[in-house]
Structures are given as C-alpha cells and as structure tokens.
Short mmCIF file of C-alpha atoms in Angstrom, two decimals:
data_model
loop_
_atom_site.label_atom_id
_atom_site.label_comp_id
_atom_site.label_asym_id
_atom_site.label_seq_id
_atom_site.Cartn_x
_atom_site.Cartn_y
_atom_site.Cartn_z
CA UNK Q 9 103.65 89.37 78.21
CA UNK Q 10 104.18 88.91 81.95
CA UNK Q 11 107.26 88.46 84.11
CA UNK Q 12 107.74 86.58 87.39
CA UNK Q 13 110.79 87.69 89.35
CA UNK Q 14 112.62 85.87 92.13
CA UNK Q 15 115.68 87.02 94.09
CA UNK Q 16 117.70 84.39 95.91
CA UNK Q 17 120.96 83.35 97.53
CA UNK Q 18 122.29 80.98 94.90
CA UNK Q 19 122.33 79.77 91.32
CA UNK Q 20 122.51 76.08 92.01
CA UNK Q 21 118.84 75.17 92.47
CA UNK Q 22 117.45 77.08 89.49
CA UNK Q 23 120.39 76.10 87.30
CA UNK Q 24 119.98 72.39 88.05
CA UNK Q 25 116.25 72.65 87.38
CA UNK Q 26 116.72 74.22 83.95
CA UNK Q 27 119.59 71.95 82.90
CA UNK Q 28 117.46 68.94 83.87
CA UNK Q 29 114.77 70.24 81.50
CA UNK Q 30 117.39 70.51 78.75
CA UNK Q 31 118.53 66.94 79.41
CA UNK Q 32 114.91 65.74 79.05
CA UNK Q 33 114.54 67.55 75.72
CA UNK Q 34 111.84 69.98 76.90
CA UNK Q 35 114.11 73.05 77.05
CA UNK Q 36 117.13 74.55 75.30
CA UNK Q 37 119.71 77.27 75.95
CA UNK Q 38 119.18 80.34 73.75
CA UNK Q 39 122.07 82.49 75.02
CA UNK Q 40 124.77 82.42 77.69
CA UNK Q 41 127.79 84.40 78.88
CA UNK Q 42 129.51 81.30 80.30
CA UNK Q 43 132.28 79.34 78.59
CA UNK Q 44 130.17 76.17 78.95
CA UNK Q 45 126.39 76.17 79.13
CA UNK Q 46 125.84 72.43 79.61
CA UNK Q 47 127.78 71.84 82.85
CA UNK Q 48 126.50 73.08 86.19
CA UNK Q 49 129.84 72.83 87.99
CA UNK Q 50 131.64 74.90 85.35
CA UNK Q 51 128.93 77.59 85.42
CA UNK Q 52 128.91 77.79 89.23
CA UNK Q 53 132.70 78.08 89.29
CA UNK Q 54 132.58 81.14 87.00
CA UNK Q 55 129.75 82.66 89.08
CA UNK Q 56 131.74 82.22 92.30
CA UNK Q 57 134.79 83.92 90.78
CA UNK Q 58 132.71 87.07 90.21
CA UNK Q 59 130.91 86.73 93.53
CA UNK Q 60 134.21 86.84 95.42
CA UNK Q 61 134.17 90.59 94.89
CA UNK Q 62 131.11 90.86 97.19
CA UNK Q 63 131.37 87.90 99.59
CA UNK Q 64 128.95 89.40 102.14
CA UNK Q 65 126.09 89.91 99.67
CA UNK Q 66 123.39 87.31 100.36
CA UNK Q 67 120.88 87.72 97.53
CA UNK Q 68 123.06 88.02 94.45
CA UNK Q 69 120.93 85.73 92.24
CA UNK Q 70 118.12 87.01 90.00
CA UNK Q 71 115.67 84.69 88.24
CA UNK Q 72 112.97 85.90 85.83
CA UNK Q 73 110.49 84.00 83.68
CA UNK Q 74 108.94 85.79 80.69
CA UNK Q 75 105.55 84.37 79.70
CA UNK Q 76 103.81 84.97 76.36
CA UNK Q 77 100.16 84.37 75.39
CA UNK Q 78 99.29 80.93 74.03
CA UNK Q 79 98.64 82.19 70.50
CA UNK Q 80 102.00 84.00 70.20
CA UNK Q 81 104.16 82.09 67.66
CA UNK Q 82 107.70 83.27 68.33
CA UNK Q 83 110.93 81.99 66.83
CA UNK Q 84 114.05 81.47 68.92
CA UNK Q 85 115.73 84.56 67.49
CA UNK Q 86 112.76 86.75 68.45
CA UNK Q 87 112.67 85.38 71.96
CA UNK Q 88 116.43 85.80 72.29
CA UNK Q 89 116.18 89.44 71.20
CA UNK Q 90 113.30 90.10 73.61
CA UNK Q 91 115.27 88.56 76.47
CA UNK Q 92 118.32 90.68 75.61
CA UNK Q 93 116.28 93.89 75.57
CA UNK Q 94 114.69 92.95 78.87
CA UNK Q 95 118.11 92.40 80.49
CA UNK Q 96 119.32 95.76 79.23
CA UNK Q 97 116.18 97.54 80.47
CA UNK Q 98 116.65 95.99 83.92
CA UNK Q 99 120.33 96.98 84.06
CA UNK Q 100 121.80 93.48 83.51
CA UNK Q 101 123.26 94.06 80.04
CA UNK Q 102 126.87 93.41 81.20
CA UNK Q 103 126.21 90.76 83.85
CA UNK Q 104 126.60 86.99 83.80
CA UNK Q 105 123.40 85.36 82.56
CA UNK Q 106 121.96 82.31 80.84
CA UNK Q 107 118.64 82.17 78.93
CA UNK Q 108 116.50 79.01 78.60
CA UNK Q 109 113.44 78.44 76.43
CA UNK Q 110 110.96 75.86 77.74
CA UNK Q 111 108.53 73.71 75.75
CA UNK Q 112 106.76 71.93 78.63
CA UNK Q 113 103.79 74.32 78.94
CA UNK Q 114 100.90 75.36 76.73
CA UNK Q 115 102.35 78.85 76.30
CA UNK Q 116 105.83 80.02 75.15
CA UNK Q 117 108.06 81.16 78.00
CA UNK Q 118 111.67 81.93 78.90
CA UNK Q 119 113.76 81.53 82.06
CA UNK Q 120 116.57 84.02 82.61
CA UNK Q 121 119.20 83.47 85.33
CA UNK Q 122 121.35 86.49 86.19
CA UNK Q 123 124.18 87.38 88.57
CA UNK Q 124 123.45 90.79 90.10
CA UNK Q 125 127.17 91.33 90.67
CA UNK Q 126 128.95 92.75 87.64
CA UNK Q 127 132.36 91.73 86.33
CA UNK Q 128 133.81 94.89 87.87
CA UNK Q 129 132.18 94.22 91.27
CA UNK Q 130 129.34 96.68 90.75
CA UNK Q 131 125.86 95.70 91.93
CA UNK Q 132 122.58 96.18 90.06
CA UNK Q 133 120.01 97.67 92.41
CA UNK Q 134 116.71 95.87 92.91
CA UNK Q 135 114.90 99.05 93.90
CA UNK Q 136 111.53 99.38 92.14
CA UNK Q 137 112.40 96.33 90.06
CA UNK Q 138 108.77 95.28 89.62
CA UNK Q 139 107.79 98.69 88.37
CA UNK Q 140 110.75 98.84 85.97
CA UNK Q 141 109.96 95.32 84.76
CA UNK Q 142 106.36 96.21 83.93
CA UNK Q 143 107.45 99.33 82.05
CA UNK Q 144 109.95 97.29 80.02
CA UNK Q 145 107.31 94.68 79.13
CA UNK Q 146 104.78 97.27 77.93
CA UNK Q 147 107.43 98.91 75.77
CA UNK Q 148 108.57 95.62 74.19
CA UNK Q 149 104.98 94.58 73.45
CA UNK Q 150 104.66 97.62 71.22
CA UNK Q 151 108.17 97.26 69.80
CA UNK Q 152 107.71 93.62 68.73
CA UNK Q 153 104.01 93.80 67.89
CA UNK Q 154 103.02 91.45 70.71
CA UNK Q 155 99.67 91.18 72.46
CA UNK Q 156 99.42 94.10 74.84
CA UNK Q 157 98.58 93.29 78.44
CA UNK Q 158 96.76 95.84 80.58
CA UNK Q 159 99.08 97.14 83.29
CA UNK Q 160 98.23 96.69 86.95
CA UNK Q 161 97.47 100.40 87.22
CA UNK Q 162 95.00 100.26 84.36
CA UNK Q 163 93.35 96.98 85.39
CA UNK Q 164 89.93 97.44 86.93
CA UNK Q 165 90.15 94.19 88.87
CA UNK Q 166 93.02 92.55 90.71
CA UNK Q 167 93.80 89.06 89.47
CA UNK Q 168 93.52 86.04 91.74
CA UNK Q 169 96.68 85.10 93.56
CA UNK Q 170 98.22 81.64 93.27
CA UNK Q 171 96.97 80.60 96.72
CA UNK Q 172 93.45 81.80 95.91
CA UNK Q 173 93.43 79.83 92.67
CA UNK Q 174 94.64 76.70 94.48
CA UNK Q 175 91.93 77.12 97.13
CA UNK Q 176 89.27 77.48 94.43
CA UNK Q 177 90.51 74.26 92.84
CA UNK Q 178 90.31 72.41 96.17
CA UNK Q 179 86.87 73.68 97.17
CA UNK Q 180 85.44 73.97 93.65
CA UNK Q 181 83.94 77.31 94.75
CA UNK Q 182 84.81 80.93 93.92
CA UNK Q 183 86.77 82.76 96.60
CA UNK Q 184 85.25 85.51 98.76
CA UNK Q 185 87.36 88.03 96.84
CA UNK Q 186 85.95 86.90 93.50
CA UNK Q 187 82.41 86.95 94.87
CA UNK Q 188 82.95 90.49 96.14
CA UNK Q 189 84.26 91.64 92.78
CA UNK Q 190 81.13 90.31 91.11
CA UNK Q 191 78.66 91.71 93.67
CA UNK Q 192 80.25 95.16 93.98
CA UNK Q 193 80.83 95.27 90.21
CA UNK Q 194 77.12 94.73 89.56
CA UNK Q 195 76.26 97.71 91.78
CA UNK Q 196 78.92 99.91 90.18
CA UNK Q 197 77.74 99.09 86.68
CA UNK Q 198 74.10 99.81 87.55
CA UNK Q 199 74.61 103.56 87.24
CA UNK Q 200 70.89 104.35 87.26
CA UNK Q 201 70.19 106.67 90.21
CA UNK Q 202 73.53 105.69 91.72
CA UNK Q 203 74.57 107.84 94.65
CA UNK Q 204 76.20 107.06 97.99
CA UNK Q 205 72.95 106.09 99.66
CA UNK Q 206 71.80 103.77 96.86
CA UNK Q 207 75.34 102.39 96.52
CA UNK Q 208 75.44 101.44 100.23
CA UNK Q 209 71.85 100.16 100.26
CA UNK Q 210 72.27 97.89 97.23
CA UNK Q 211 75.49 96.41 98.62
CA UNK Q 212 73.93 95.72 102.02
CA UNK Q 213 70.99 94.06 100.29
CA UNK Q 214 73.51 91.67 98.68
CA UNK Q 215 75.11 90.88 102.05
CA UNK Q 216 78.09 93.21 101.58
CA UNK Q 217 78.85 95.63 104.43
CA UNK Q 218 80.80 98.77 103.65
CA UNK Q 219 83.36 100.58 105.83
CA UNK Q 220 84.58 104.05 104.95
CA UNK Q 221 87.77 105.63 106.28
CA UNK Q 222 86.02 108.77 107.50
CA UNK Q 223 87.69 111.49 109.55
CA UNK Q 224 85.91 113.51 112.25
CA UNK Q 225 85.60 116.33 109.74
CA UNK Q 226 83.67 114.07 107.39
CA UNK Q 227 86.50 113.67 104.89
CA UNK Q 228 86.68 110.17 103.37
CA UNK Q 229 90.04 108.76 102.21
CA UNK Q 230 89.29 105.08 101.60
CA UNK Q 231 86.77 102.26 101.48
CA UNK Q 232 86.67 98.56 102.31
CA UNK Q 233 84.13 95.81 101.72
CA UNK Q 234 83.12 92.95 104.00
CA UNK Q 235 81.66 89.64 102.89
CA UNK Q 236 81.36 86.23 104.57
CA UNK Q 237 83.29 87.49 107.59
CA UNK Q 238 86.23 88.77 105.49
CA UNK Q 239 87.16 92.39 104.86
CA UNK Q 240 88.91 93.65 101.70
CA UNK Q 241 90.24 97.09 100.92
CA UNK Q 242 89.12 98.57 97.65
CA UNK Q 243 92.70 98.41 96.33
CA UNK Q 244 92.74 94.64 96.97
CA UNK Q 245 89.79 94.17 94.62
CA UNK Q 246 91.02 96.49 91.88
CA UNK Q 247 91.10 100.08 90.74
CA UNK Q 248 87.37 100.12 89.95
CA UNK Q 249 86.65 99.41 93.63
CA UNK Q 250 88.86 102.13 95.12
CA UNK Q 251 87.31 105.12 96.83
CA UNK Q 252 88.42 107.49 94.07
CA UNK Q 253 86.45 105.50 91.48
CA UNK Q 254 83.41 105.15 93.79
CA UNK Q 255 83.55 108.84 94.61
CA UNK Q 256 83.46 109.77 90.93
CA UNK Q 257 80.80 107.21 89.99
CA UNK Q 258 78.37 108.19 92.75
CA UNK Q 259 78.79 111.98 92.55
CA UNK Q 260 79.89 112.09 96.18
CA UNK Q 261 79.55 115.33 98.14
CA UNK Q 262 81.11 115.49 101.57
CA UNK Q 263 78.53 117.54 103.45
CA UNK Q 264 75.56 115.90 101.81
CA UNK Q 265 76.74 112.29 102.22
CA UNK Q 266 78.64 112.36 105.50
CA UNK Q 267 75.63 111.20 107.54
CA UNK Q 268 74.86 108.25 105.26
CA UNK Q 269 78.51 107.18 105.37
CA UNK Q 270 78.67 107.51 109.17
CA UNK Q 271 75.52 105.40 109.61
CA UNK Q 272 76.93 102.74 107.28
CA UNK Q 273 80.08 102.61 109.40
CA UNK Q 274 78.00 102.22 112.59
CA UNK Q 275 76.11 99.27 111.10
CA UNK Q 276 79.33 97.62 109.94
CA UNK Q 277 80.96 98.03 113.38
CA UNK Q 278 77.88 96.56 115.07
CA UNK Q 279 77.91 93.61 112.66
CA UNK Q 280 81.58 92.94 113.38
CA UNK Q 281 80.96 93.08 117.13
CA UNK Q 282 78.06 90.66 116.76
CA UNK Q 283 80.18 88.21 114.79
CA UNK Q 284 83.01 88.50 117.31
CA UNK Q 285 80.64 87.79 120.20
CA UNK Q 286 79.16 84.83 118.33
CA UNK Q 287 82.65 83.49 117.73
CA UNK Q 288 83.57 83.84 121.42
CA UNK Q 289 80.35 82.09 122.48
CA UNK Q 290 81.13 79.29 120.08
CA UNK Q 291 84.63 78.96 121.55
CA UNK Q 292 83.28 78.90 125.12
CA UNK Q 293 80.69 76.27 124.21
CA UNK Q 294 83.34 74.15 122.57
CA UNK Q 295 85.55 74.58 125.64
CA UNK Q 296 82.76 73.47 127.99
CA UNK Q 297 82.09 70.42 125.87
CA UNK Q 298 85.78 69.55 125.94
CA UNK Q 299 85.92 69.95 129.74
CA UNK Q 300 82.81 67.80 130.18
CA UNK Q 301 84.25 65.11 127.95
CA UNK Q 302 87.56 65.24 129.85
CA UNK Q 303 85.66 65.09 133.15
CA UNK Q 304 83.78 61.98 132.09
CA UNK Q 305 87.01 60.32 131.05
CA UNK Q 306 88.64 61.30 134.38
CA UNK Q 307 85.73 59.99 136.45
CA UNK Q 308 85.75 56.77 134.50
CA UNK Q 309 89.48 56.41 135.15
CA UNK Q 310 89.03 57.08 138.88
CA UNK Q 311 86.26 54.51 139.16
CA UNK Q 312 88.38 51.95 137.38
CA UNK Q 313 91.39 52.66 139.57
CA UNK Q 314 89.23 52.61 142.68
CA UNK Q 315 87.73 49.28 141.76
CA UNK Q 316 91.20 47.86 141.37
CA UNK Q 317 92.52 49.16 144.72
CA UNK Q 318 89.53 48.67 147.08
CA UNK Q 319 88.65 45.09 148.03
CA UNK Q 320 85.25 43.92 146.90
CA UNK Q 321 82.90 43.44 149.87
CA UNK Q 322 83.57 43.32 153.62
CA UNK Q 323 84.58 39.68 153.45
CA UNK Q 324 87.79 40.48 151.61
CA UNK Q 325 88.51 43.38 153.95
CA UNK Q 326 87.96 41.15 157.00
CA UNK Q 327 90.30 38.55 155.55
CA UNK Q 328 93.08 41.12 154.99
CA UNK Q 329 92.70 42.59 158.48
CA UNK Q 330 92.74 39.16 160.11
CA UNK Q 331 95.88 38.23 158.21
CA UNK Q 332 97.62 41.45 159.28
CA UNK Q 333 96.43 41.08 162.91
CA UNK Q 334 97.55 37.45 163.08
CA UNK Q 335 100.98 38.29 161.68
CA UNK Q 336 101.48 41.09 164.21
CA UNK Q 337 100.41 38.89 167.12
CA UNK Q 338 102.70 36.09 165.96
CA UNK Q 339 105.59 38.57 165.88
CA UNK Q 340 104.80 39.65 169.44
CA UNK Q 341 104.63 36.04 170.61
CA UNK Q 342 107.95 35.17 168.97
CA UNK Q 343 109.87 38.10 170.40
CA UNK Q 344 108.41 38.01 173.88
CA UNK Q 345 108.75 41.81 174.12
CA UNK Q 346 107.03 44.69 172.39
CA UNK Q 347 108.20 48.02 173.72
CA UNK Q 348 107.11 48.20 177.37
CA UNK Q 349 105.10 44.98 177.16
CA UNK Q 350 106.46 42.41 179.64
CA UNK Q 351 107.60 38.99 178.52
CA UNK Q 352 104.61 36.64 178.54
CA UNK Q 353 106.62 33.50 179.39
CA UNK Q 354 108.74 34.91 182.19
CA UNK Q 355 107.62 33.30 185.51
CA UNK Q 356 108.95 36.26 187.50
CA UNK Q 357 106.63 38.56 185.59
CA UNK Q 358 103.40 36.73 186.30
CA UNK Q 359 101.91 39.71 187.99
CA UNK Q 360 102.88 41.90 185.07
CA UNK Q 361 101.48 39.35 182.69
CA UNK Q 362 98.25 39.26 184.61
CA UNK Q 363 98.03 43.05 184.49
CA UNK Q 364 98.76 43.05 180.78
CA UNK Q 365 96.02 40.48 180.15
CA UNK Q 366 93.56 42.57 182.13
CA UNK Q 367 94.49 45.66 180.12
CA UNK Q 368 94.10 43.71 176.91
CA UNK Q 369 90.72 42.43 178.05
CA UNK Q 370 89.61 45.97 178.84
CA UNK Q 371 90.81 47.04 175.42
CA UNK Q 372 88.81 44.27 173.80
CA UNK Q 373 85.76 45.32 175.73
CA UNK Q 374 86.24 48.91 174.61
CA UNK Q 375 86.63 47.87 171.01
CA UNK Q 376 83.56 45.67 171.29
CA UNK Q 377 81.56 48.36 173.11
CA UNK Q 378 78.05 48.41 171.58
CA UNK Q 379 77.93 52.18 172.02
CA UNK Q 380 80.54 52.65 169.29
CA UNK Q 381 79.20 52.91 165.70
CA UNK Q 382 79.55 49.69 163.74
CA UNK Q 383 81.11 48.03 166.81
CA UNK Q 384 79.90 44.59 165.84
CA UNK Q 385 81.54 44.89 162.44
CA UNK Q 386 84.81 46.14 163.91
CA UNK Q 387 84.78 43.39 166.54
CA UNK Q 388 84.17 40.73 163.94
CA UNK Q 389 86.92 42.07 161.70
CA UNK Q 390 89.48 42.33 164.50
CA UNK Q 391 88.40 39.08 166.17
CA UNK Q 392 88.33 40.60 169.69
CA UNK Q 393 85.38 38.43 170.76
CA UNK Q 394 87.28 35.27 170.03
CA UNK Q 395 87.80 33.51 173.42
CA UNK Q 396 91.12 32.17 172.29
CA UNK Q 397 92.19 35.58 171.01
CA UNK Q 398 93.99 33.82 168.15
CA UNK Q 399 97.28 33.76 170.11
CA UNK Q 400 99.44 30.63 170.03
CA UNK Q 401 101.44 29.58 173.15
CA UNK Q 402 104.96 30.91 173.19
CA UNK Q 403 107.58 28.20 172.73
CA UNK Q 404 110.92 28.49 174.56
CA UNK Q 405 113.94 28.56 172.32
CA UNK Q 406 117.14 26.74 173.25
CA UNK Q 407 118.80 30.04 174.16
CA UNK Q 408 115.96 31.00 176.45
CA UNK Q 409 116.03 27.58 178.14
CA UNK Q 410 119.77 28.02 178.83
CA UNK Q 411 119.18 31.46 180.33
CA UNK Q 412 116.39 30.06 182.49
CA UNK Q 413 118.56 27.25 183.88
CA UNK Q 414 121.38 29.72 184.56
CA UNK Q 415 119.06 31.94 186.57
CA UNK Q 416 117.80 28.98 188.59
CA UNK Q 417 121.36 27.94 189.45
CA UNK Q 418 122.19 31.42 190.66
CA UNK Q 419 119.08 31.54 192.80
CA UNK Q 420 120.00 28.30 194.55
#
C-alpha cells in the first residue's frame, strides 16, 4: 500500500473533483463527518466555520490517496476501516474529513480529504508527515494481511519519478538514471575480485565516471556517478548505490585505496572540464553562425534600401540636378534679388549687372575647369557650358512698371 499526500489552501478543487466522480458513478463516499456529503456548498460552509478559528493559516487542507495492489480484493468495510486507522495514526481522528472510494483505475484506491484545523481550533502538525505515513502503512499491511511493500529505507533502488516516467514515454528510451542503475548494479553484483580499483575500472569501461567525496585526510563520505553528461548521487539511485554499501561490498581500506580514489576523481574532473569546454565551443560556433546570418540579412537590407534611394545611372542624377538648378534660377529671376545680388532688370544697375555676369562667367569657367576631377561630368550635369545658361528673361510685373514710371517722373 502506498500513500500520496498533498497539502493545500482549500477544499474546493479536490472536493469538486471527487463529487464529480461520484456523479459519474465511478466513485462513492465511504465515510464523512459532514451533515451532507453530496453537496459541495454545504460541506464548504461547515469547513469555513471551523477555519474561522485560524483565519491566517494558509495550508489547512490535507489530501491523501491510499493505493492498493491490483490483486487486492477489498470490501468497502475493510477500506473504510483502513482509512479510519490511517487518519488516527496521522493525528486526524477528530478532524473534519470525507473518504471517497474510486473505481476508475485498475487498482483499488481511496481519496481522503481532511481539515487540519480541529473543532477546538487545534492544528495537526505536518512535521515528518511522510515518515509517519510510511510507518502507518507498514503497520496496517501487517494488521490487515495486505501485500507488504518494501519501505524506502529498505529499497535498494529508488523508483522513477513521475517526470522521469513521462519522459521515458515520450522518448521511448530509458532515462539516464535507469541506465545508471543497471550499469552500476551489474558491477556491484559481480562480486568476483571486487575491490575499489576493479569497481572504478569496470564502471569507467562502461562509460560511467565516479566522483568520491574525499577529504584531504583521505576520508571518503560519499559517492556520485556520472553518465551521459549527468551526475547522480548514490542516494538518488538507491541504498545499494550509496557509499556505505559500496564501502562494505568492496572491502574498502582508507590508506590502501586513497590513491586509486584520488586518481578517479582527477579523471572525472578532467572529463567534466573537457565537456564544459566542448559546450562553450559549441555555443561560440552557434553564436558566430547567428551573427553571420544576421550580417547577411543586414547587408541584403542595406543593398535593397540603397537601390531604392540612389538613382539608377548618371542620366537620372543629371535630370534631378537640372530640375533643381532650373527651379532655383527661375526663383532668382522672379524675385530680382538674391541676397547681395543686384536686380538684373534695373537700368540704374547696369554696371552692377555687368559685374555680376562677369563673376558668374568666371564661376562657370572655374566649374568647367579641366584641371578639376570629373569636370566634364560636373559641367554637363550643371549645364554651365550652355551658352544660354538656361535663364529666361525677367518680365516686369505691373507693380514694378508703376515704380519705374514713378522714378522717371521724379527724375524729370
């Protein structure tokens, strides 16, 4: 018989789960301390009345499932008696509880829901509850003539955890822990000429590295096993794999075997360092590949953006520059003034206009100077060699004509 214990903050979830099983006909209530055992709201109301005595206690709920072997044929009265004895042994004899029997699995099992808070406000301690539970189960197995289960202390091997079993189902392969138990177990059972040196050598030949917890004095207090990059303490594999069992089975002597143990530790440390370095190299290589891939994507993006923003060929560039130059010149012609530039249509400023044209001509010659790199291209783009210079004659507006006539009248 085994027991799974859960401590929680509330009755509601587990109670609803079990009552739903009852409603489906795959469970029934064997015993209860509540006035009604078929209504969740009524049960929770009674629980809360007792809980009011300890409002600050978070985990007041205790849920245990008792599981029996498949071949155990137990009547309801037997299971009810076993559940009652278990509650008493755990200190819940006078606490609110409800007991369900389930029929939806291949083995008989019970679910017991308990309020840790007593009717008088006392609280049942959960200290060492797993240990006390195992002791109660072993005692009841003998009392009721049930199949006796080996206790965790007596078990040579630790059972697989739920997560390990799920992983084995997904991968369809035994876990590293199970493989280690088999490999180390084979060496332990081959007791012929088994000493520390042969024990270490046979394990290393199977790909298992050993690490001893050895003090500077040579005293050894523990052992761990490494396989497929994972390290397990002897206690994680089971009692048969602990140092105390290995020490007895190999006839260990501290002074005689300290060198062999030290050398085994050195090899294990070197192997770990090698694996760590290999892992770091792998990470760096992966990082370089990622950077290279990102760089290629970035360069591709730049080339695409560049192709979209830079005109194709010098013809397009020339066209854009001519359009901008023409627009600027037209603006100058329309305004008649540009900063310190004299008005081009003012007859009184003919000398200034002449000087401006000479300066412009010199500027054109400088721009078109063959000594400058790519001068021909620049001249063609800017149009400085065009005899007409691309400038349209400035037309007088009505306002300017009026000003001109007014000036002439004043001069006369």
